[in-house]
Every structure is written in structure tokens, then in C-alpha cells.
CSV table of C-alpha atoms in Angstrom, one decimal:
chain,number,residue,atom,x,y,z
A,174,MET,CA,133.0,58.6,43.1
A,175,GLU,CA,133.4,55.7,45.5
A,176,GLU,CA,130.7,55.8,48.6
A,177,GLN,CA,132.5,56.0,51.6
A,178,LYS,CA,132.2,52.9,53.9
A,179,PHE,CA,130.4,53.5,57.5
A,180,GLU,CA,132.8,51.9,59.5
A,181,LEU,CA,134.3,52.6,63.3
A,182,GLU,CA,138.0,53.4,63.3
A,183,LEU,CA,138.8,53.6,67.5
A,184,ARG,CA,142.8,53.4,68.3
A,185,MET,CA,144.8,54.7,70.6
A,186,SER,CA,148.3,56.5,68.8
A,187,GLU,CA,151.2,58.0,70.2
A,188,GLU,CA,149.3,61.4,69.6
A,189,GLY,CA,146.4,59.5,71.4
A,190,ILE,CA,143.0,58.3,70.8
A,191,VAL,CA,142.4,58.0,67.2
A,192,CYS,CA,138.4,57.8,66.8
A,193,ASN,CA,135.9,58.8,63.7
A,194,ALA,CA,132.9,59.4,65.3
A,195,LYS,CA,131.9,62.7,64.4
A,196,ALA,CA,132.7,62.0,60.6
A,197,LEU,CA,130.4,58.9,61.3
A,198,GLU,CA,127.9,61.1,62.8
A,199,ALA,CA,128.5,63.8,60.0
A,200,MET,CA,127.3,60.8,57.7
A,201,LEU,CA,124.2,59.1,59.7
A,202,PRO,CA,121.2,61.5,57.8
A,203,GLU,CA,122.4,60.2,54.3
A,204,LYS,CA,122.7,56.4,55.4
A,205,LEU,CA,119.4,56.8,57.5
A,206,LYS,CA,117.8,57.8,54.1
A,207,PRO,CA,117.1,54.3,53.1
A,208,TYR,CA,115.9,53.3,56.4
A,209,ASN,CA,113.1,56.2,56.3
A,210,TYR,CA,109.9,54.5,55.4
A,211,VAL,CA,106.3,54.0,56.7
A,212,VAL,CA,105.7,50.8,57.4
A,213,THR,CA,102.9,48.9,55.8
A,214,ILE,CA,101.3,45.3,55.1
A,215,ASN,CA,103.3,45.4,51.8
A,216,ASN,CA,107.2,46.3,53.1
A,217,TYR,CA,106.4,44.6,56.8
A,218,GLN,CA,109.1,41.6,55.7
A,219,ASP,CA,111.5,44.2,54.5
A,220,ALA,CA,110.9,46.1,57.5
A,221,LYS,CA,112.0,43.4,59.5
A,222,LYS,CA,114.8,42.6,57.8
A,223,ASP,CA,116.0,46.6,57.9
A,224,ARG,CA,115.3,46.7,61.2
A,225,THR,CA,117.8,43.7,62.2
A,226,LYS,CA,120.5,45.6,60.0
A,227,LEU,CA,120.0,48.8,61.7
A,228,ASN,CA,120.4,46.6,65.6
A,229,ASN,CA,123.6,44.5,64.7
A,230,LEU,CA,125.3,47.9,63.4
A,231,VAL,CA,124.4,49.2,66.7
A,232,LYS,CA,126.0,46.0,68.0
A,233,VAL,CA,128.9,46.8,66.1
A,234,LEU,CA,129.3,49.9,67.4
A,235,GLN,CA,129.0,49.2,71.0
A,236,THR,CA,131.1,45.8,71.0
A,237,LYS,CA,134.1,47.9,69.5
A,238,ARG,CA,133.7,50.9,72.1
A,239,LYS,CA,133.6,48.4,75.1
A,240,GLN,CA,136.7,46.7,73.9
A,241,PHE,CA,138.7,49.3,73.4
A,242,GLU,CA,137.7,51.0,76.6
A,243,ASP,CA,138.2,47.5,78.3
A,244,THR,CA,141.6,47.5,76.6
A,245,GLU,CA,143.5,50.8,76.2
A,246,LEU,CA,141.2,52.8,79.4
A,247,ILE,CA,141.5,50.4,81.8
A,248,ALA,CA,144.3,52.3,83.2
A,249,TRP,CA,142.2,55.5,83.3
A,250,LYS,CA,139.4,53.9,84.8
A,251,ASP,CA,141.1,53.0,87.9
A,252,ALA,CA,142.9,56.3,88.0
A,253,LYS,CA,139.5,58.3,87.6
A,254,ALA,CA,137.7,56.2,90.2
A,255,ALA,CA,140.9,57.0,92.6
A,256,LEU,CA,140.5,60.4,91.8
A,257,MET,CA,136.7,60.6,92.2
A,258,ARG,CA,137.4,59.1,95.5
A,259,ILE,CA,139.9,62.2,96.2
A,260,GLU,CA,137.4,64.7,95.4
A,261,LYS,CA,134.9,63.4,97.9
A,262,ILE,CA,137.2,63.4,100.8
A,263,ILE,CA,138.5,66.6,100.2
A,264,SER,CA,134.9,68.1,99.6
A,265,GLU,CA,133.7,66.2,103.1
A,266,ALA,CA,136.7,68.2,104.3
A,267,SER,CA,135.4,71.7,102.8
A,268,ASP,CA,132.0,71.4,104.0
A,269,ASN,CA,133.2,70.9,107.7
A,270,LEU,CA,134.9,74.1,107.1
A,271,ALA,CA,131.6,75.5,105.5
A,272,SER,CA,129.6,74.1,108.2
A,273,GLY,CA,131.9,75.9,111.1
A,274,ILE,CA,132.2,79.3,109.2
A,275,ARG,CA,128.2,79.4,108.7
A,276,ASP,CA,127.7,79.0,112.4
A,277,ILE,CA,130.0,82.0,112.8
A,278,ASP,CA,128.4,84.4,110.6
A,279,GLU,CA,125.2,83.5,111.7
A,280,LYS,CA,126.2,84.4,115.6
A,281,GLU,CA,127.2,87.6,113.3
A,282,LYS,CA,123.9,88.6,111.9
A,283,VAL,CA,121.7,87.9,114.5
A,284,ALA,CA,124.2,89.6,116.9
A,285,LYS,CA,123.4,92.9,114.6
A,286,MET,CA,119.5,92.2,114.3
A,287,GLU,CA,119.8,92.6,117.9
A,288,GLU,CA,121.6,95.7,118.1
A,289,VAL,CA,119.1,97.1,115.9
A,290,ARG,CA,116.4,95.4,117.8
A,291,GLU,CA,117.1,97.4,121.1
A,292,SER,CA,116.8,100.6,119.7
A,293,PHE,CA,113.6,99.8,117.8
A,294,ASP,CA,112.1,98.7,121.0
A,295,LEU,CA,112.6,102.2,122.4
A,296,ILE,CA,110.2,103.2,119.8
A,297,ASN,CA,106.5,104.3,120.3
A,298,LEU,CA,104.8,103.2,117.5
A,299,PRO,CA,101.1,104.6,117.0
A,300,ILE,CA,100.8,101.1,115.3
A,301,PRO,CA,101.5,98.1,117.0
A,302,VAL,CA,104.3,96.8,113.8
A,303,THR,CA,106.3,93.8,115.0
A,304,PHE,CA,110.4,94.2,114.8
A,305,ASP,CA,110.4,90.6,112.3
A,306,LYS,CA,108.0,92.8,109.7
A,307,LEU,CA,110.1,95.7,109.1
A,308,TYR,CA,113.7,93.6,109.7
A,309,ASP,CA,114.4,92.5,106.2
A,310,ARG,CA,116.8,89.5,106.9
A,311,SER,CA,117.6,88.8,103.1
A,312,ALA,CA,119.4,92.2,102.6
A,313,TYR,CA,120.2,93.4,106.2
A,314,ASP,CA,122.4,90.2,106.6
A,315,LYS,CA,124.8,90.8,103.9
A,316,LYS,CA,128.1,92.0,105.1
A,317,SER,CA,127.8,95.5,103.1
A,318,MET,CA,124.9,96.5,105.5
A,319,SER,CA,126.0,97.7,108.6
A,320,VAL,CA,124.3,98.6,111.3
A,321,LYS,CA,124.1,102.5,111.1
A,322,ASN,CA,122.8,101.7,107.5
A,323,ILE,CA,120.3,99.2,108.8
A,324,MET,CA,119.0,101.8,111.2
A,325,GLU,CA,118.8,104.1,108.4
A,326,ASP,CA,116.2,101.9,106.4
A,327,MET,CA,114.7,101.3,109.4
A,328,GLN,CA,113.7,104.9,109.9
A,329,LEU,CA,112.3,105.2,106.9
A,330,LYS,CA,110.0,102.5,107.4
A,331,ILE,CA,109.2,103.6,111.0
A,332,ASP,CA,108.7,107.3,109.0
A,333,ARG,CA,106.0,105.9,106.2
A,334,ILE,CA,104.2,103.9,109.3
A,335,ASN,CA,103.4,107.7,111.3
A,336,SER,CA,102.9,108.5,107.7
A,337,ASP,CA,100.3,106.3,107.2
A,338,TYR,CA,98.9,106.0,110.4
A,339,GLN,CA,97.8,110.3,110.2
A,340,MET,CA,96.0,109.1,106.8
A,341,MET,CA,93.9,106.3,108.9
A,342,LYS,CA,92.6,108.6,111.0
A,343,LEU,CA,90.5,109.9,108.4
A,344,PHE,CA,88.7,106.4,108.6
A,345,MET,CA,89.5,105.0,111.7
A,346,PRO,CA,86.2,103.4,113.3
A,347,GLY,CA,85.4,105.5,116.6
A,348,ASP,CA,84.6,102.0,118.4
A,349,PRO,CA,88.0,101.3,120.3
A,350,ALA,CA,87.6,97.6,119.4
A,351,GLU,CA,87.0,98.4,115.5
A,352,ALA,CA,90.3,100.6,115.5
A,353,GLU,CA,91.8,97.7,117.2
A,354,GLN,CA,90.8,95.4,114.1
A,355,VAL,CA,91.9,98.0,111.3
A,356,LYS,CA,95.2,98.4,113.4
A,357,ARG,CA,95.5,95.0,113.3
A,358,VAL,CA,95.0,94.2,109.5
A,359,TYR,CA,97.9,97.4,108.7
A,360,ALA,CA,99.9,95.4,111.0
A,361,GLU,CA,100.0,92.6,109.5
A,362,THR,CA,100.2,94.1,105.6
A,363,LEU,CA,102.0,97.2,105.9
A,364,SER,CA,99.0,98.7,103.8
A,365,VAL,CA,96.8,101.6,104.1
A,366,THR,CA,94.5,100.2,101.4
A,367,HIS,CA,93.7,96.9,103.5
A,368,ALA,CA,93.4,98.7,106.2
A,369,LYS,CA,90.5,101.2,104.7
A,370,GLY,CA,89.0,97.8,103.3
A,371,LYS,CA,88.9,96.6,107.0
A,372,ALA,CA,87.1,99.8,108.1
A,373,ASP,CA,84.7,99.7,105.2
A,374,GLU,CA,83.7,96.3,106.4
A,375,LEU,CA,83.0,97.2,109.8
A,376,LYS,CA,80.8,100.3,109.4
A,377,ALA,CA,79.0,98.2,106.8
A,378,ILE,CA,78.8,95.7,109.2
A,379,ARG,CA,77.6,98.3,111.6
A,380,GLN,CA,75.2,100.2,109.4
A,381,LYS,CA,73.4,96.9,109.1
A,382,VAL,CA,72.8,96.2,112.4
A,383,GLU,CA,72.0,99.7,113.2
A,384,LYS,CA,69.6,99.7,110.4
A,385,GLU,CA,68.2,96.1,112.2
A,386,ALA,CA,67.3,97.7,114.9
A,387,GLU,CA,65.8,100.4,114.1
A,388,GLU,CA,63.6,98.5,112.1
A,389,GLN,CA,62.8,96.2,115.0
A,390,HIS,CA,62.1,99.0,117.3
A,391,GLY,CA,59.3,100.3,114.6
A,392,ASN,CA,57.9,97.1,114.9
A,393,ASN,CA,57.8,97.3,118.5
A,394,ASP,CA,56.1,101.1,118.6
A,395,ALA,CA,53.5,99.5,116.4
A,396,ASN,CA,52.7,96.5,118.7
A,397,GLU,CA,52.5,98.8,121.6
A,398,SER,CA,49.6,98.3,124.3
A,399,VAL,CA,46.9,100.5,123.6
A,400,ALA,CA,43.4,100.9,125.4
A,401,PRO,CA,40.5,98.0,123.6
A,402,VAL,CA,37.5,98.9,122.0
A,403,GLU,CA,34.8,98.1,124.4
A,404,GLU,CA,31.4,96.8,122.5
A,405,SER,CA,28.6,97.1,125.1
A,406,GLY,CA,24.9,97.1,125.0
A,407,LYS,CA,25.2,94.8,122.0
A,408,ASN,CA,22.0,93.0,121.5
A,409,ILE,CA,21.4,89.7,119.4
A,410,GLY,CA,20.8,90.0,116.0
A,411,GLU,CA,21.8,93.8,116.3
A,412,ALA,CA,25.2,95.0,114.0
A,413,PRO,CA,27.7,96.1,115.9
A,414,LYS,CA,28.4,99.9,116.7
A,415,ILE,CA,32.1,101.2,116.1
A,416,GLN,CA,32.9,103.0,119.7
A,417,ARG,CA,35.9,105.3,120.3
A,418,ILE,CA,36.6,105.4,124.0
A,419,LYS,CA,40.1,107.0,126.1
A,420,PHE,CA,41.3,105.9,129.1
A,421,GLU,CA,44.3,104.9,130.9
A,422,ILE,CA,45.2,101.5,131.9
A,423,ILE,CA,48.3,100.5,134.1
A,424,ALA,CA,49.3,97.2,134.7
A,425,ASP,CA,52.0,94.7,133.9
A,426,ARG,CA,53.6,93.9,130.6
A,427,SER,CA,52.2,90.6,130.0
A,428,PHE,CA,48.4,92.5,130.2
A,429,PHE,CA,48.8,94.1,127.1
A,430,ASP,CA,50.5,91.3,125.1
A,431,ASP,CA,47.5,89.5,126.0
A,432,MET,CA,45.5,92.7,124.6
A,433,ASN,CA,47.7,93.3,121.7
A,434,LYS,CA,46.9,89.8,120.7
A,435,LEU,CA,43.3,90.7,120.5
A,436,ILE,CA,43.9,94.3,118.6
A,437,LEU,CA,45.4,91.9,115.9
A,438,LYS,CA,42.4,89.8,115.9
A,439,HIS,CA,40.1,92.2,115.7
A,440,ARG,CA,42.1,94.8,113.8
A,441,PRO,CA,40.7,98.3,115.2
A,442,LYS,CA,42.4,101.4,114.2
A,443,VAL,CA,44.5,102.5,117.0
A,444,THR,CA,46.8,105.8,118.0
A,445,VAL,CA,49.2,105.8,120.2
A,446,ILE,CA,49.0,108.7,122.3
A,447,GLU,CA,51.4,108.4,125.0
A,448,ARG,CA,53.6,105.4,126.3
A,449,GLU,CA,55.7,105.7,129.8
A,450,ASP,CA,57.7,102.6,131.5
A,451,ILE,CA,56.8,102.7,135.8
A,452,LYS,CA,59.7,102.2,137.6
A,453,GLN,CA,58.8,99.8,140.7
A,454,TRP,CA,60.1,100.7,144.0
């Protein structure tokens, strides 16, 4: 069987363009097999010659294609450029109309939204959720969504907020400032779970502060002013005697602060019987 030549046929006929490009493309895998090898030092020179052959073949194909385009297709190139200019001019006119259409559509969407907002503003929500948080423009801007449809959907969201608030009462902090923080978290996220997390966080902080305050108060009680132990009749070389003395002292706080330092120094056994803060008139 005679080997089929790898030669480009490209010409005009009465039927149109004649080209065997698809046939040549099908021949490529077989034709390129002799050139599909690993270059080594032994076949280095052969590889350079083969590469030259392949590059020359590409040049032959490119030259014939460009000649055909510059002769047979020159009229088409001019016509194509004119058509593209026409398409651009028409598209620009269409874009100008589209801009006006978008402006009208946006005004209608905003008017619909403001009509719903007026009704929303009359509702007293237990949690200050903003209108923008509930009004879903991606859904409500559609022409298929009338004001009636939107208000019905918004009512479902409002009912959900009221229901969530009843649930939140179970863990809402008693402190007004903390309760406001919990409400703000819900208003931002519309999530009972997130609101509960904030309430738990505030509760943990409050318990920590209260515990630290109780510990500090306990330390203050332990350091309260007490009567000192007096050592009398002590002679040089005589062992110190342990004494127990009860008496009452009324003095400024600074006196007892100094006395407490003395107690810390000698570490006697101290029992606070009674403590009273006396108001000065």
C-alpha cells in the first residue's frame, strides 16, 4: 500500500473551501512516531536534524495557510471587520437602554421595599432586629414577589423572633446591661445558640468576679484589727510569758493598720469577737 503523503491541500472551489486538515490531523500520531524518542549523547546530532525537519514542516503549513488567507480570504477579512464594528455599535445602543431599564427596575424594587418597611416600623419587636436584617433583597426584589408575598414571609420571620425571645427568657441575664448584650448578639445573628453562648460567657465572667470579691472579703476579715497582746513585767533574761487580754479600742483605721503589721510580725493567736464601723457625725 502506497504511503499517504503528508501534504496540505487548501484551495477555493465552486462549493467553497477545500482543505484536508482533518485528514492530516488523523495522520499525525503515526507520522510523529519516528520522532518520539529520548535524546542521548549518541543520537544528539540526529535529534537536531529531526527537529529541523519538524520546524520546516510547520513553516510550510503556516506559509500555505497565510497565502490562502491573504488571497482567497481578503474579502472576508474586510467583511468580518465591518461586521464586528456593526456589532459593537448595536451593543452600545443596547447597553444604553439596559442602563435606563435597570434604573426603572431599581426604583420599583426600592418602592416595594419601602412599602414593606412602613408596615415593619409599626411592629414592636422584643429584640431590636433591624429591617435590613430581615428584608432579603436577593429574594424579594424578584418581580414574582409582591408586597403581599413579602409581608407574609416577613411575618414568619417576626413570629420566629418572638418565639426565640420566649426561649431566651430562660437564660437571659438579670442585669439590664448584660441582657442588652445578649439581645444584640441575637439581633446580629438571629441565632438563639449564639445568644445563649453570650449569656454563658457573661455568666462565667460574673461568677469569676464574685468569687474573687468573696476571697478578697475573706482576706480582709482575717486581717481585721484586734487587740494586741501586751507583755508586762518582763525582766532581762526571763522567758516571755503568754498572756490573754480582752479590751476594746476605738481609733482611726490607720491605728489598726499599724497594729496589724505588728500582729503579722509576732503571729499571736487572734480571734475577732466583734467588729463595728462607727460613723462620725
